[in-house]
Coordinates of C-alpha atoms and ligand atoms in Angstrom, one line a residue:
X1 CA 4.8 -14.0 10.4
X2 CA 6.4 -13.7 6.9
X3 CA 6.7 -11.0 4.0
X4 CA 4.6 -7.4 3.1
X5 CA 4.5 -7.0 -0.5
X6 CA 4.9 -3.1 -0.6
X7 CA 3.4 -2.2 -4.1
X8 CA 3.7 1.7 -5.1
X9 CA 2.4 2.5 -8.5
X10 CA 2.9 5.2 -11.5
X11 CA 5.2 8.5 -10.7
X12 CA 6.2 7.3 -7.4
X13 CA 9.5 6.8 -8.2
X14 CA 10.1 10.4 -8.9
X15 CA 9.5 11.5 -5.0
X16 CA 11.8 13.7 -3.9
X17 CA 11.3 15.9 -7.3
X18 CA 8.0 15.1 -7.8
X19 CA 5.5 18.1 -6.7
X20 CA 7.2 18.0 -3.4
X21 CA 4.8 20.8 -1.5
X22 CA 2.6 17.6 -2.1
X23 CA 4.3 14.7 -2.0
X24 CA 7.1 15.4 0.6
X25 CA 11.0 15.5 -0.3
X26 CA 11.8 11.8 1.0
X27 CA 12.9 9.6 -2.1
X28 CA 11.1 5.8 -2.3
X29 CA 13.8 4.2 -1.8
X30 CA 14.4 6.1 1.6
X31 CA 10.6 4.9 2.1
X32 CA 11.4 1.6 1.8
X33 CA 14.3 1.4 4.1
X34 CA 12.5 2.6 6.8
X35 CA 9.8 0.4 6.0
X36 CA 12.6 -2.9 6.0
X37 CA 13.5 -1.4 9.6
X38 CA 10.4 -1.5 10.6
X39 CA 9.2 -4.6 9.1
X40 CA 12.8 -6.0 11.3
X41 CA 11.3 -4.6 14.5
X42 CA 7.7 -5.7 13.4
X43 CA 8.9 -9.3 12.7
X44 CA 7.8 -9.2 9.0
X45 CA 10.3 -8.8 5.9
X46 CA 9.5 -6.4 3.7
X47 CA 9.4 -6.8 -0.2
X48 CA 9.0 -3.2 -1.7
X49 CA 8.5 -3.0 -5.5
X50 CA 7.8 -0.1 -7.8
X51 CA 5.8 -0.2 -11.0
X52 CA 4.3 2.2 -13.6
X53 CA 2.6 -0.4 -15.2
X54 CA -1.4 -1.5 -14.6
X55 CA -1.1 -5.2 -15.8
X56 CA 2.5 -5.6 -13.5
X57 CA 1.3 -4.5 -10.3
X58 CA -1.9 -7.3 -11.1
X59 CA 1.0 -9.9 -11.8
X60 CA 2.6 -8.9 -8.7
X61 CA -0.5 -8.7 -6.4
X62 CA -1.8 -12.0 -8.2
X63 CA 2.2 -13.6 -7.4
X64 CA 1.5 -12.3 -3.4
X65 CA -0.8 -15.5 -3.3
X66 CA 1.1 -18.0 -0.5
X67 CA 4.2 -16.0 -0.8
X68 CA 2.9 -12.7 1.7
X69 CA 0.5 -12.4 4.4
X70 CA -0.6 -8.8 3.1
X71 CA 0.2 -5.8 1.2
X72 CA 0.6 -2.3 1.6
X73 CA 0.0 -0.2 -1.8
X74 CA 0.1 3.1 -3.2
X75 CA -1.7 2.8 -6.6
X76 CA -0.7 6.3 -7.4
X77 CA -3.4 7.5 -10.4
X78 CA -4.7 3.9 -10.5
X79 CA -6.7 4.2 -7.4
X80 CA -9.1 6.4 -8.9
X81 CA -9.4 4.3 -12.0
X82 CA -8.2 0.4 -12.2
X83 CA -10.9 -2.3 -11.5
X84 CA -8.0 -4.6 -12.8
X85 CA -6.4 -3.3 -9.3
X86 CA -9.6 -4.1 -7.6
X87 CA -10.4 -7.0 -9.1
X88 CA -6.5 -8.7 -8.4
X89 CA -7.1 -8.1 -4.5
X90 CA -10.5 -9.7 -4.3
X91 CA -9.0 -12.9 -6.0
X92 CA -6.3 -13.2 -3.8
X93 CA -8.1 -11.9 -0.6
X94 CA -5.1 -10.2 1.2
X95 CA -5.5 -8.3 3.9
X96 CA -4.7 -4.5 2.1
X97 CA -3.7 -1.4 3.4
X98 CA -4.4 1.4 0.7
X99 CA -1.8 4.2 1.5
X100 CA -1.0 7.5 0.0
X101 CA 1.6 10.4 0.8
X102 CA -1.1 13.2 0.0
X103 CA -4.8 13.4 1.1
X104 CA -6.9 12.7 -1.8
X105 CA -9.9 13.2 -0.6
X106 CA -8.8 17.1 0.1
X107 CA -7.4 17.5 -3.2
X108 CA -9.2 17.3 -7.3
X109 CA -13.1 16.1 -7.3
X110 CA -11.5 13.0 -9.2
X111 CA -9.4 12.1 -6.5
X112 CA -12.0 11.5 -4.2
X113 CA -13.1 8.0 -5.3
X114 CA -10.9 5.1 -5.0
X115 CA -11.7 2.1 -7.0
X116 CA -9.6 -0.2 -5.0
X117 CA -11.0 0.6 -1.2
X118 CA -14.1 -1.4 -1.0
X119 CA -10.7 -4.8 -1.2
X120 CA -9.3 -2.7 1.5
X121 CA -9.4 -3.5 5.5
X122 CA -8.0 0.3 5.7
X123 CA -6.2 3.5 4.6
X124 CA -3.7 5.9 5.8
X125 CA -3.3 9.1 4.0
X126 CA -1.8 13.0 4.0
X127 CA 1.2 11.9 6.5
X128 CA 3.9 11.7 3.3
X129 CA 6.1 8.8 3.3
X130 CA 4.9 8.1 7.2
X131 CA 2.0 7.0 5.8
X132 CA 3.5 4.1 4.5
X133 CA 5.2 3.3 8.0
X134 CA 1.5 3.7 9.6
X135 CA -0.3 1.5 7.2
X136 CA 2.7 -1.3 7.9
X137 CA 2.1 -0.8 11.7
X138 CA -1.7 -1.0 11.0
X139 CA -1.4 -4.2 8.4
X140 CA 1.1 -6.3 10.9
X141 CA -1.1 -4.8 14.1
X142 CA -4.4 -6.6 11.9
X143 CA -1.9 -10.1 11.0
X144 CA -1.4 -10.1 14.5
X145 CA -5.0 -10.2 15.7
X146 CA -6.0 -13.2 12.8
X147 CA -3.0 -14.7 13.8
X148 CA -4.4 -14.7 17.5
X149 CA -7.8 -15.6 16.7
X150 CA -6.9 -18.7 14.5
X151 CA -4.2 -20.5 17.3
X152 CA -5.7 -23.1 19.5
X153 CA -6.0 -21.9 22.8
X154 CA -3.0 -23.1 24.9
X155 CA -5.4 -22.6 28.3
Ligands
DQA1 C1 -1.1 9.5 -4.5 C2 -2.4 10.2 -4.7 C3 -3.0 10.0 -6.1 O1 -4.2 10.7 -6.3 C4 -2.0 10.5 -7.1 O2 -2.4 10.2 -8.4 C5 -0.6 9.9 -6.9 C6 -0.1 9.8 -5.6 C7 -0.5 9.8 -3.1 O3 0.3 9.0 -2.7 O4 -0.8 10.8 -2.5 O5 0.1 9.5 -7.9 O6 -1.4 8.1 -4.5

């Protein structure tokens, strides 16, 4: 079926010290071998990438064009704020997963609004680093179905 671009932004790579009553003690890296494991047993390889910067997560997403059926992302801080974000998944029109190890929407007023859902086809959130593995079942279990719906029927 091809590759997941797994795109985490700002501060994620400090789980496992970072605010761990909130975020969970597993460590990204951890996260993404469980996500390559699944991705193996999914039929998908995985390409996980990190970034605290805005404008290189839009090279990366705009880079996903022809090279990954979809992406999973954790825009850390940027959900709430970065129409860049938004505006580099409409142009490429990939189906997204928006994930996040907390629940935002039971956390700070600001938190509540993310900028990038309305280019997402869904969300998993408040499960810790298994929200990631959700949102990559949920993403391949959505491939799947287009996938279906676009073969020729072999009657
Ligand atoms: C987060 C939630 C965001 O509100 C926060 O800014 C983060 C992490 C999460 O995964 O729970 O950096 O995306």
């Amino acid at each position: 079926m091809g590759a997941v671009l797994v795109l985490s932004g700002p501060n994620l790579q400090l789980l496992g010290v970072r605010e761990p009553e909130m975020y969970g003690s597993e460590t990204l890296s951890s996260i993404h071998d469980r996500l390559t494991d699944r991705g193996r047993a999914l039929g998908v390889s995985i390409d996980a990438r990190q970034s605290n910067h805005e404008g290189e997560l839009v090279t990366w997403i705009g880079s996903a064009l022809g090279a990954c059926a979809g992406i999973l992302f954790n825009p850390g801080a940027y959900t709430h704020t970065s129409i860049a974000l938004y505006d580099a998944l409409r142009a490429v029109r990939l189906p997204c997963v928006e994930v996040h190890l907390s629940h935002p929407d039971a956390r700070e007023g600001f938190r509540r609004r993310s900028r990038i859902a309305p280019a997402c086809i869904g969300r998993v959130s408040g499960f810790g680093g298994d929200s990631y593995l959700l949102g990559l079942d949920g993403l391949v279990a959505f491939l799947n179905r287009q996938t279906t719906q676009h073969e020729p029927s072999r009657g």
